[in-house]
Structures are given as structure tokens and as C-alpha cells.
Short mmCIF file of C-alpha atoms and ligand atoms in Angstrom, two decimals:
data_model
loop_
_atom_site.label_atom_id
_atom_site.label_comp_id
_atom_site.label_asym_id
_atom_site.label_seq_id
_atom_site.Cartn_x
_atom_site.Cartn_y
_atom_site.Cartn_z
CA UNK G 1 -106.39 89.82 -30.76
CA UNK G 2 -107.11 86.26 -29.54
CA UNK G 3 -107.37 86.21 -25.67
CA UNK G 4 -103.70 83.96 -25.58
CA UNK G 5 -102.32 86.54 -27.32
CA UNK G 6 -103.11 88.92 -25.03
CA UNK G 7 -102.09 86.38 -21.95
CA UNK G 8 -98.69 86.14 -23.60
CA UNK G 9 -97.92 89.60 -24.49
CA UNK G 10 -98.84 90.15 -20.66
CA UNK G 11 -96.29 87.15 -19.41
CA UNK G 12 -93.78 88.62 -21.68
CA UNK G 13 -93.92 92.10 -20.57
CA UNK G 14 -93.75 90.69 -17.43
CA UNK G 15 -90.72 88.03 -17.49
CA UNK G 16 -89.02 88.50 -21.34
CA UNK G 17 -89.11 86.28 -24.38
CA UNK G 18 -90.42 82.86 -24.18
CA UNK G 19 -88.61 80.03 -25.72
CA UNK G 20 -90.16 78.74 -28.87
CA UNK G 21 -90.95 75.56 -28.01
CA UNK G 22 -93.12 77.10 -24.40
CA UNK G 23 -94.84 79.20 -26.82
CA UNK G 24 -95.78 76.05 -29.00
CA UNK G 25 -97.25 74.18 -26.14
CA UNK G 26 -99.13 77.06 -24.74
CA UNK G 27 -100.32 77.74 -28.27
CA UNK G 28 -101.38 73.93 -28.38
CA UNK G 29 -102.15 72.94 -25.06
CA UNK G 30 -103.39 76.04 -23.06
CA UNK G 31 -105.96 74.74 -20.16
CA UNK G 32 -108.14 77.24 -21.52
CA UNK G 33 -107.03 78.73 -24.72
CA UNK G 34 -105.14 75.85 -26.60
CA UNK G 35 -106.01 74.59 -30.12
CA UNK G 36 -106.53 71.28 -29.34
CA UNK G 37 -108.67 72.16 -26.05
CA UNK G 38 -111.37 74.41 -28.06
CA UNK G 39 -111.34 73.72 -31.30
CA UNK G 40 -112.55 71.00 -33.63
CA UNK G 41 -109.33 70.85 -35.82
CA UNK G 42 -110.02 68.07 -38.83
CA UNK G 43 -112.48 68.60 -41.38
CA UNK G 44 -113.01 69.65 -44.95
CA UNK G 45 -112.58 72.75 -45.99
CA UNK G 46 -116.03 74.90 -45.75
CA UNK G 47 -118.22 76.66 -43.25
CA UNK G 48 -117.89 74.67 -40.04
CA UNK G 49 -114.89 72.90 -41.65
CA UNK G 50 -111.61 72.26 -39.73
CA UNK G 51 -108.17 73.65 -40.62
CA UNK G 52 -106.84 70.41 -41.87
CA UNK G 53 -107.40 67.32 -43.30
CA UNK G 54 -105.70 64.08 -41.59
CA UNK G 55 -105.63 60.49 -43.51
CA UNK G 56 -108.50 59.05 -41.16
CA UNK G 57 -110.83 61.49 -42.31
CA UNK G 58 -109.84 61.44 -46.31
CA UNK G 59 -111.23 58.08 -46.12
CA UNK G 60 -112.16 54.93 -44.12
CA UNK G 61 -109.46 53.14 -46.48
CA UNK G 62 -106.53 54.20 -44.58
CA UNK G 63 -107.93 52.96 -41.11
CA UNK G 64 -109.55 49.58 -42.73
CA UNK G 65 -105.72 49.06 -44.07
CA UNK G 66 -104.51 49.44 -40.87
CA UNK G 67 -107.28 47.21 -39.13
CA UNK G 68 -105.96 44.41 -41.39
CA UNK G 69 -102.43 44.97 -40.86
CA UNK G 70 -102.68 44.87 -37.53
CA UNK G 71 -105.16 41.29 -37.32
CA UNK G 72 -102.68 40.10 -39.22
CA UNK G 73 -99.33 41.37 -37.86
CA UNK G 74 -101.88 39.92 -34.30
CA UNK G 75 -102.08 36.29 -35.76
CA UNK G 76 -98.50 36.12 -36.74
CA UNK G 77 -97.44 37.13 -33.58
CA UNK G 78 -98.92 34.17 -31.48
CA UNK G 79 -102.37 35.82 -30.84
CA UNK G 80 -101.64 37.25 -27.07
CA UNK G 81 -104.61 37.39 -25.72
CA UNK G 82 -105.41 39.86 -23.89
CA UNK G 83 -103.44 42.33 -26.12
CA UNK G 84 -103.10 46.45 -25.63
CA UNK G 85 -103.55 48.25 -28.95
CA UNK G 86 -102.92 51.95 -27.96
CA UNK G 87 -103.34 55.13 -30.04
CA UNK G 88 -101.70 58.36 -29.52
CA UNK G 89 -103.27 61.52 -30.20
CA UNK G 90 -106.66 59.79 -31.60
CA UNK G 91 -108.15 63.08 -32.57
CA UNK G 92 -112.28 62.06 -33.55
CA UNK G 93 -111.74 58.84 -32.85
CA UNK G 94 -111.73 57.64 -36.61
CA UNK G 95 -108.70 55.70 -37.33
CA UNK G 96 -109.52 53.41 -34.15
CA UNK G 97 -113.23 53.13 -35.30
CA UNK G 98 -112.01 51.91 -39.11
CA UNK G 99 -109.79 49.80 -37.86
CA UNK G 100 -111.78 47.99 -35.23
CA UNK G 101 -114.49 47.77 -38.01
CA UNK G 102 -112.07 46.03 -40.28
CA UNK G 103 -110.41 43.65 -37.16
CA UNK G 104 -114.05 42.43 -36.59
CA UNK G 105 -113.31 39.81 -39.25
CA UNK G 106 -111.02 38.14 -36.73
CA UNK G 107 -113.58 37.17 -33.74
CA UNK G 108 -111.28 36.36 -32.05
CA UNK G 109 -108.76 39.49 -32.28
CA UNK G 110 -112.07 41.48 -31.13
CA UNK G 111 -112.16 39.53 -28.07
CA UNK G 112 -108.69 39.93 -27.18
CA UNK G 113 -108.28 43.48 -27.77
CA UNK G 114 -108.16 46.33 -25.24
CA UNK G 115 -108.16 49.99 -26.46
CA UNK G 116 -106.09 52.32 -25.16
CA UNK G 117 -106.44 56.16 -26.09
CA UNK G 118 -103.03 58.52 -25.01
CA UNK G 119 -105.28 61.98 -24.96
CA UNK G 120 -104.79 65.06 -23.27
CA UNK G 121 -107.58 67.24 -24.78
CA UNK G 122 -110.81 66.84 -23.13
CA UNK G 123 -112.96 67.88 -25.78
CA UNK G 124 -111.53 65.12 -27.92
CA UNK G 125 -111.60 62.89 -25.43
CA UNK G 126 -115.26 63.49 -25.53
CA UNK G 127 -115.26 63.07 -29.56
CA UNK G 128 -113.70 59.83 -29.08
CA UNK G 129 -116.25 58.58 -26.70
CA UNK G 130 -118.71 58.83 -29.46
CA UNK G 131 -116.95 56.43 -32.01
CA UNK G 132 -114.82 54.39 -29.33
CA UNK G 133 -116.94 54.17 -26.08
CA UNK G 134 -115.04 51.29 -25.08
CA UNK G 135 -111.77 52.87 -24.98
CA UNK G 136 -109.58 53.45 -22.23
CA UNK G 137 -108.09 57.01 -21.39
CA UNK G 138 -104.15 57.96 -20.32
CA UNK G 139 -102.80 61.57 -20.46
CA UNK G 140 -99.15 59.87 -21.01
CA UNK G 141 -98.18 56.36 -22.29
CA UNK G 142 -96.27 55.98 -18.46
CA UNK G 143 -100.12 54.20 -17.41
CA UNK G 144 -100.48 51.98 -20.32
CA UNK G 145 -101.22 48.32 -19.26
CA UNK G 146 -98.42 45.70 -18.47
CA UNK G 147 -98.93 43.07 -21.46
CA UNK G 148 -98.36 43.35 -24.94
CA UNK G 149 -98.76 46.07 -27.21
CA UNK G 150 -98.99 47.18 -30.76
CA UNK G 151 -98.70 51.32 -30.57
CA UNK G 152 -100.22 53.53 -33.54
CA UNK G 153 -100.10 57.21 -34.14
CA UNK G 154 -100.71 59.45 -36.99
CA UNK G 155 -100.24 63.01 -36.66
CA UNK G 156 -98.93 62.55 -33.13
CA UNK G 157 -95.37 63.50 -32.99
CA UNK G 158 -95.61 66.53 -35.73
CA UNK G 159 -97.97 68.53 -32.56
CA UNK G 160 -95.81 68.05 -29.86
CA UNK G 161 -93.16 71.44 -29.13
CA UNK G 162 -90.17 71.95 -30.71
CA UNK G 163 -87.50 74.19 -29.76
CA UNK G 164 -85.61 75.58 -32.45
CA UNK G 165 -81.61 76.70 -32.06
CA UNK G 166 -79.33 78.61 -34.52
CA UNK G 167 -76.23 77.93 -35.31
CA UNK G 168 -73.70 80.90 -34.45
CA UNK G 169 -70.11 81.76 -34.22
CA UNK G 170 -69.98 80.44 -29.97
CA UNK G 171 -72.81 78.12 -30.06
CA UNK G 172 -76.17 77.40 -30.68
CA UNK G 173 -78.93 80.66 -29.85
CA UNK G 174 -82.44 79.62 -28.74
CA UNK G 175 -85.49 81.14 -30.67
CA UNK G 176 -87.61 83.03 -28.87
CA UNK G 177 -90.87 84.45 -28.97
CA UNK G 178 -90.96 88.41 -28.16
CA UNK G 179 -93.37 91.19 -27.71
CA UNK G 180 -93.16 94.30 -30.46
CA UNK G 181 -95.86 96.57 -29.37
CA UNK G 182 -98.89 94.24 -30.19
CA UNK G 183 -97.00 91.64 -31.89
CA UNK G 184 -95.41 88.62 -31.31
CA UNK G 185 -92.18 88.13 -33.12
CA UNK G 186 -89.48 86.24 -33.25
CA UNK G 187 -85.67 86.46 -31.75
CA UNK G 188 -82.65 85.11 -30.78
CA UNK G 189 -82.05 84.10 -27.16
CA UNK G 190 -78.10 84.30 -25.49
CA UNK G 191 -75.98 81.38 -27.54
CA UNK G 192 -75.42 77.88 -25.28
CA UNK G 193 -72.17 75.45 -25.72
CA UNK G 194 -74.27 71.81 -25.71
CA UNK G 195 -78.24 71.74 -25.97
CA UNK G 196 -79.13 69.04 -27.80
CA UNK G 197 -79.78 64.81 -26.46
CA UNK G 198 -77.26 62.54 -27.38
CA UNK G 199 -79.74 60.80 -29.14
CA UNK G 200 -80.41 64.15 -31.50
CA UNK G 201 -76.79 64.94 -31.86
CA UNK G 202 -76.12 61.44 -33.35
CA UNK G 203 -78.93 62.03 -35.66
CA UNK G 204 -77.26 65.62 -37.44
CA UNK G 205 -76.34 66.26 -40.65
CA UNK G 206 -71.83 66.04 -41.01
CA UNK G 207 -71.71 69.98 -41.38
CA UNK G 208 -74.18 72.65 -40.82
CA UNK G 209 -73.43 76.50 -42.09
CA UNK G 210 -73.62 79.36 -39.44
CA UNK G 211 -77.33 80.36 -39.17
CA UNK G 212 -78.52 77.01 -39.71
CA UNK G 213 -81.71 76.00 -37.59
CA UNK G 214 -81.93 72.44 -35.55
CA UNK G 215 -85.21 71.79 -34.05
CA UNK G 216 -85.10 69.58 -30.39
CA UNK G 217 -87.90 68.12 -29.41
CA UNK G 218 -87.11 66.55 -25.71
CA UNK G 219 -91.54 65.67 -25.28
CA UNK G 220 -91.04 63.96 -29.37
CA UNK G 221 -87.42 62.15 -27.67
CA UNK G 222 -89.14 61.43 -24.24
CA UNK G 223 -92.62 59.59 -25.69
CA UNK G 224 -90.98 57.63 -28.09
CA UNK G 225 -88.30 56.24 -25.13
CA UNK G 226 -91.35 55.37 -23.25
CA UNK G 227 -92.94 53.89 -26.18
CA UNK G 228 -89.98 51.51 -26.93
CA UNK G 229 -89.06 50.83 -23.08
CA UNK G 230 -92.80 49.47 -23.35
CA UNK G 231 -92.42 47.55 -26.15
CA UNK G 232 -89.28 45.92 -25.23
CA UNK G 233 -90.62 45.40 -21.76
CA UNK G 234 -93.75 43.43 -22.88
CA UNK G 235 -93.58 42.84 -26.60
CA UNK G 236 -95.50 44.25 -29.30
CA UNK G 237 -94.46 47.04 -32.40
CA UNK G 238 -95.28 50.54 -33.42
CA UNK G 239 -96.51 52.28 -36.23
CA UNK G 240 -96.12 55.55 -36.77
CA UNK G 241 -97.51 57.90 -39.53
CA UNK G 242 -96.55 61.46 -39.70
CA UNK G 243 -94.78 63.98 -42.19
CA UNK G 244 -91.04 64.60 -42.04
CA UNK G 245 -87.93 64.12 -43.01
CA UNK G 246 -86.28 60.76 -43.79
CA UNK G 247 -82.68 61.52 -43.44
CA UNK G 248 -80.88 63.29 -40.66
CA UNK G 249 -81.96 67.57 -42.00
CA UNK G 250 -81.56 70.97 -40.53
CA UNK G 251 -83.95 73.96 -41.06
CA UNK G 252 -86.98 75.63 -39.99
CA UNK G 253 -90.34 73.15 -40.66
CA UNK G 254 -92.06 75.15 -38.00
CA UNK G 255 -95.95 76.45 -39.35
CA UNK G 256 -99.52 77.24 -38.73
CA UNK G 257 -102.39 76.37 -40.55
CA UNK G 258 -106.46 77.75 -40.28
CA UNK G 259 -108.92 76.70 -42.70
CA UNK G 260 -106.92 74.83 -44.79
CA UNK G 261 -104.02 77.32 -45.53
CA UNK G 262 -100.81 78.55 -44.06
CA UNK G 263 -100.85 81.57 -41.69
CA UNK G 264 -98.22 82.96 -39.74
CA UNK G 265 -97.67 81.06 -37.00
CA UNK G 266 -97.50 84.00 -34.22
CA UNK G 267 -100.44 85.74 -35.34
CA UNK G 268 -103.28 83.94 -33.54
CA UNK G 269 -102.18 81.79 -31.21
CA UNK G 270 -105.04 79.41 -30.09
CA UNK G 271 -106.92 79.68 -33.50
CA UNK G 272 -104.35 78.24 -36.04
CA UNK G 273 -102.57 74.28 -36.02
CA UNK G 274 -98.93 74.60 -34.82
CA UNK G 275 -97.12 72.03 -36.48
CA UNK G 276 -93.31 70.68 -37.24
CA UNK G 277 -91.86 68.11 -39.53
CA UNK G 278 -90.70 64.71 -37.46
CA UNK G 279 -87.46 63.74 -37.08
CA UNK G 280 -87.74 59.98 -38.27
CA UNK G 281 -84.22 58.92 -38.34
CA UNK G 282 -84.22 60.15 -34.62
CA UNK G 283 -87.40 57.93 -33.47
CA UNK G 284 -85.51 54.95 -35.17
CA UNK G 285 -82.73 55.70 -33.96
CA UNK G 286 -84.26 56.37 -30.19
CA UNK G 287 -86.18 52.59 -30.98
CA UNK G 288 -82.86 50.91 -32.13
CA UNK G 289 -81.05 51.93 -28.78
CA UNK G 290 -84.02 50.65 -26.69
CA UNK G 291 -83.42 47.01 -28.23
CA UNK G 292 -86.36 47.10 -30.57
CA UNK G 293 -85.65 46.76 -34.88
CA UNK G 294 -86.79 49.53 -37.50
CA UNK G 295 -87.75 48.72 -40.34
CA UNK G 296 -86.63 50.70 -43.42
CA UNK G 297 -88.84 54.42 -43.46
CA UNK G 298 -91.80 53.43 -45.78
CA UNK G 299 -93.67 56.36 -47.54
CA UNK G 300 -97.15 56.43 -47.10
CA UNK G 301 -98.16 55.78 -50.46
CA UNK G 302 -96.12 53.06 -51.29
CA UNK G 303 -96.91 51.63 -47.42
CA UNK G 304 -101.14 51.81 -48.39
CA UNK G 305 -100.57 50.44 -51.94
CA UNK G 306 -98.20 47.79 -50.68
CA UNK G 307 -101.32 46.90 -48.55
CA UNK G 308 -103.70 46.62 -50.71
CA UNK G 309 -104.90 50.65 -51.24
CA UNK G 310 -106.34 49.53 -54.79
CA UNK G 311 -107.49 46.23 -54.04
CA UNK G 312 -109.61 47.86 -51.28
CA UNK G 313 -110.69 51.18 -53.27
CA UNK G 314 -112.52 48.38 -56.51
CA UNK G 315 -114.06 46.05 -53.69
CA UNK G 316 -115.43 49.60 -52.34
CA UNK G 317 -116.84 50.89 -55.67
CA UNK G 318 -118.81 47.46 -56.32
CA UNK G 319 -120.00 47.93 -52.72
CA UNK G 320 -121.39 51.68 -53.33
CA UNK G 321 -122.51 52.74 -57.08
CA UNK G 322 -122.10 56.32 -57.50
CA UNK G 323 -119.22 56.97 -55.32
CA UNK G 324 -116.56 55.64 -57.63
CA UNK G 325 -115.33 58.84 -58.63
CA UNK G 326 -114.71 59.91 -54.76
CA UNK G 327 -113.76 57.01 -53.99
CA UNK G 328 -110.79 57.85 -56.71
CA UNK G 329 -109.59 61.02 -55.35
CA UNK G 330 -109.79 59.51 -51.58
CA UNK G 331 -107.16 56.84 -53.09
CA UNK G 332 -104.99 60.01 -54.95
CA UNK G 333 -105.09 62.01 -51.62
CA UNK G 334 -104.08 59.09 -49.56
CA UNK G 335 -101.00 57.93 -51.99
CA UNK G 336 -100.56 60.03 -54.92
CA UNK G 337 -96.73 61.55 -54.23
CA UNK G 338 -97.80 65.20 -54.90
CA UNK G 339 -100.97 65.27 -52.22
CA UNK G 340 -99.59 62.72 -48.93
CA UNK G 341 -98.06 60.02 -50.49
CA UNK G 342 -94.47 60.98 -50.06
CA UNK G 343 -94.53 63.15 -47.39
CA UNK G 344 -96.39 61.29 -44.87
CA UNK G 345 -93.90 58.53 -43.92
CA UNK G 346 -94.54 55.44 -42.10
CA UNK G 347 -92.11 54.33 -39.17
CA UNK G 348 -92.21 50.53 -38.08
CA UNK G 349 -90.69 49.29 -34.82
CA UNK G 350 -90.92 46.17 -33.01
CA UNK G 351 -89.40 43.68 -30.35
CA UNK G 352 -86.71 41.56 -31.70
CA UNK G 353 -88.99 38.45 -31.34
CA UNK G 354 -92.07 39.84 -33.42
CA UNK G 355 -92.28 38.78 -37.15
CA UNK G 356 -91.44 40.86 -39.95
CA UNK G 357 -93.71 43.78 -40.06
CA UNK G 358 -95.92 43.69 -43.40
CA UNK G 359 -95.62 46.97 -45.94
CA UNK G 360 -92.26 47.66 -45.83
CA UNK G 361 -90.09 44.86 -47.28
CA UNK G 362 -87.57 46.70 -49.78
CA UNK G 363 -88.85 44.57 -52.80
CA UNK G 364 -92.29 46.37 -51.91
CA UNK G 365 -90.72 49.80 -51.73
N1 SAH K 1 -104.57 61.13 -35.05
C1 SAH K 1 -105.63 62.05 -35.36
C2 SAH K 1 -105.41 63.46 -34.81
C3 SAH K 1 -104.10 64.12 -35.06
S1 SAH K 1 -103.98 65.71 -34.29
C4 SAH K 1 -105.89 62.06 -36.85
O1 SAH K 1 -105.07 61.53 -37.58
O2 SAH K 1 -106.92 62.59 -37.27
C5 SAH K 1 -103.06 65.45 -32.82
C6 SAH K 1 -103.76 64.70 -31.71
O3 SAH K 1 -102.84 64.57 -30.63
C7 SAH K 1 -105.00 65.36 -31.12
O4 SAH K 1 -105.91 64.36 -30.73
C8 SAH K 1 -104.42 66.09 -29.90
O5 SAH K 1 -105.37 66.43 -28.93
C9 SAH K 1 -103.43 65.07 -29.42
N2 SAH K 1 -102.33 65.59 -28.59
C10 SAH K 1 -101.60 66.70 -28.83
N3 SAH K 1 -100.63 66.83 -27.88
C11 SAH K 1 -100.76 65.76 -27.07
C12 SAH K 1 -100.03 65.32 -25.91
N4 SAH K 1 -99.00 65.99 -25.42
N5 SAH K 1 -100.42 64.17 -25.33
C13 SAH K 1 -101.47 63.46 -25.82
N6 SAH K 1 -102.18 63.84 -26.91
C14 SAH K 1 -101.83 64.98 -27.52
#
């Protein structure tokens, strides 16, 4: 039994079920015991491997494509200098590393840039340090600097708690996390009238049957209000890259994965990813209200190719004899709609005054 585990089964003996979405933070974020606080989550699969891959670490493509779309989206904009280019949930440090390597083209966008990491996990703070020494740390967006600011994040929104509800005959009914001897299981808390934001009730599918699960996020909701206040405060856009669902959907997305396959998600908590899918229609939506525009949901694959995924993966293979054939399955993982192409989805927001945001004109959908 994993030392949380034990911790829980004590708190719950103690004061009752826990609702899902505590248990998912815990599970995360635990001081002590959390997965992001201990363990070293990306990787391949193999003996000190991690228990997933993310994009950044299939292959330096996906954070070179990035560097470029963001010197450019930089130059269109009027060159601020200086300029905040924040990252949430930078895990090793990767994606910022690629795409600072792929900026440096633009001496001038290298002088003007300021690096901002939004990182609660001191170990990967410490990771990050390696590959971005330069950075500067926040444990919430609320500190980032007053000028403006082009936000990215992949993987961030799909490890913050969600709190799941069923639909029943007087309301909705909380999931909770129970005790059953040694076990942690799952269970229904006491039905409420009205638990969800405004924001996530106008983002619902028309009718949902009895049983039917909604998942609320109110830490998903509250960053990305921050994240567009700041934006419409002092300029800038957003990208964000996760997996999830493009129209308004009900049901249960919550899982767990360890080395690279699914496990039950209240089996080990500490040891195994918690994840959910994200609620993209509700982050535009929650961008649209602060004043800033969305552009249409892009899926990763088409997003990559669209800027120049191909172009990038020949120009590679010249560069490096013998790696063409990896360099071939990095470009299938990235885009290829069975591995993350279609799944992964790219949001774009931005202040009314920005340019259009490359990747995601319809005519390049
Ligand atoms: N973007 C990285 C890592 C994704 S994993 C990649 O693509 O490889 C999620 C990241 O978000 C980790 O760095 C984790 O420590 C961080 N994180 C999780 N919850 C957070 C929170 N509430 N605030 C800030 N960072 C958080």
C-alpha cells in the first residue's frame, strides 16, 4: 500500500468520503506524497522510464514549431519589447528549451523575451533549472509580470482536479472517494440542486439521461479567468495544447496511468498520473467572456502540419543521416490521427487587437 493510501484511508476513517476532485489533488499535489512532487513522470517506456509520453519529449519538432510560431506571431504583433512568454506546467523544461532554441533566429525576440515558468512542483522546478536557468518561477499566474504576454501550456489543464457529479432524479450527487476495508472505492455523495459555474452550465450538452456524469473543474475555470483577465489587461494570446473534447460532452474521462498503461485510478495513489479530458469549448468560452477572440479548436495534427511538421522533419533528416527513420515515427506520433493527432487539440486566444493567430485558419483545417 503506498504511504497516501494509507494517509487517506486514515482521513477517511476519520471524517467520511472525500470528494473526488480533493482526492485528485492530494493524489497529484501531496506536499509529500504527490505524483508530481516525487516522481519523474515523462519518459519512454523502459527501466527508469516515465509513465507517459508528452509532445515535447516525442521530439524537438513540436517545441521548434512552436518557437517559430511564436517569433512570428512576436513580429506581427509590433515586437513589444520587453515581452512575458509564460508556460504553465513546464514539466523538464523541454518545450521552453526547443522553442527558445528555434526563437534564437530572431536576435532580437531573444533580447526581448522574459521567461516565466507557472510551477508548483519543486522537483520540477529543479528539472527546469537545468534546461531554462534563466527562467522565472510563480506558483499561480496571479504574479506574472504587468506587460504583454503570449501564454503556452501543454498538458496543463488535463492535471488539474476535477470533480465529477451524477445526474439523479433531485439533482446532481457528488462522487466520492470511500474506504472498503483496504480499498479505496468509489460512491455517491447526498444529491445538490445547482453545482456547477455559469460558465460550465452554458457549456452542457441540450439533454443529459439520469446517471450521466459532468466533470467541474473550478482550479481548470479559475486559471484560465486569470489567464484571459491578463491578456486582456496587457495584450498578448494563448496557446493551449491538451486532450479533450471539442464540443460541449458529458461522461467520465477520469484515469490513471504508470509505465505507459492504464491502471485503476484508486489503487496507488501517488505512483500513477491522474488525468481528465479538457473541457475546450468551456476555456473558449471562459476567453470569449473576458473580451479576448478564439480561434476555431485546431487538432494537433493538422495545427503542426499546418506549420510546417514536414517541412521541418526533411530539413532534419539532411541535418542527421541515420535518424530518418525516427525522425518518421516522431512526425506519426506527433500528427498521425490514431497516436495524438486528433486528440490533442490546440486552443488559440488572443486580445482583440493581436493579428490573426497562424495554424488555424479554416482553409488550413
Ligand atoms: N508541459 C509538460 C508537462 C505536463 S505535466 C510537458 O508537456 O511535458 C503537468 C505539469 O503541470 C507538471 O509540470 C506539473 O508539475 C504541473 N502542475 C500540475 N498542477 C499544477 C498546478 N496546480 N500549478 C502549477 N503547475 C502544476
Amino acid at each position: 500500500m503506498t504511504p497516501l493510501k494509507k494517509l487517506l484511508l486514515e482521513e477517511i476513517s476519520e471524517n467520511g468520503p472525500m470528494p473526488l476532485a480533493d482526492y485528485m489533488a492530494r493524489a497529484l499535489g501531496d506536499p509529500t506524497h504527490g505524483y508530481y512532487m516525487q516522481r519523474r513522470p515523462f519518459g519512454q517506456a523502459g527501466e527508469d522510464g516515465g509513465d507517459f509520453m508528452t509532445a515535447p519529449e516525442v521530439s524537438q519538432m513540436f517545441g521548434e514549431l512552436i518557437g517559430a510560431w511564436l517569433a512570428d506571431l512576436w513580429l506581427r504583433m509590433g515586437q513589444p519589447k520587453p515581452f512575458c512568454l509564460a508556460e504553465l506546467g513546464p514539466g523538464r523544461g523541454t518545450l521552453m528549451a526547443d522553442i527558445l532554441r528555434a526563437a534564437d533566429v530572431l536576435p532580437d525576440f531573444a533580447a526581448a523575451v522574459q521567461v516565466h515558468f507557472v510551477e508548483t512542483s519543486a522537483a520540477l522546478r529543479a528539472a527546469q533549472k537545468q534546461l531554462v536557468p534563466q527562467a522565472i518561477w510563480h506558483d499561480t499566474l496571479d504574479t506574472l509580470p504587468a506587460m504583454p504576454t503570449l501564454i503556452i501550456g501543454n498538458e496543463f489543464f488535463d492535471a488539474l482536479p476535477i470533480q465529477q457529479y451524477k445526474k439523479q432524479p433531485d439533482g446532481w450527487s457528488p462522487v466520492m472517494v470511500s474506504a472498503d476495508n483496504d480499498n479505496l472505492v468509489f460512491a455517491d455523495g447526498k444529491s445538490q440542486a445547482a453545482v456547477f459555474s455559469d460558465a460550465l452550465a452554458a457549456c452542457l450538452p441540450d439533454a443529459m439521461a439520469h446517471g450521466a456524469i459532468v466533470e467541474y473543474a473550478p482550479m481548470v475555470e479559475a486559471v484560465m479567468h486569470t489567464a484571459a483577465q491578463h491578456i486582456a489587461t496587457h495584450g498578448g494570446a494563448a496557446l493551449l495544447i491538451d486532450y479533450g473534447h471539442a464540443a460541449p460532452a458529458c461522461g467520465d474521462s477520469f484515469q490513471a496511468m504508470r509505465g505507459h498503461g492504464f491502471v485503476d485510478p484508486l489503487a496507488e495513489p501517488g505512483l500513477a498520473d491522474l488525468t481528465a479530458h479538457v473541457n475546450f469549448p468551456l476555456l473558449a468560452h471562459i476567453a470569449e467572456t473576458a473580451g479576448l477572440t478564439a480561434a476555431p479548436l485546431a487538432e494537433q495534427g493538422r495545427f503542426l502540419e499546418a506549420l510546417g511538421l514536414s517541412l521541418r522533419a526533411q530539413q532534419l533528416m539532411q541535418l542527421s543521416p541515420g535518424r530518418e527513420v525516427d525522425i518518421q515515427t516522431e512526425c506519426h506520433r506527433l500528427a498521425a490521427p490514431q497516436e495524438m493527432g486528433s486528440l490533442f487539440k490546440v486552443l488559440g486566444v488572443a486580445h482583440k487587437d493581436m493579428p490573426v493567430l497562424a495554424g488555424f485558419l479554416p482553409e488550413e483545417m
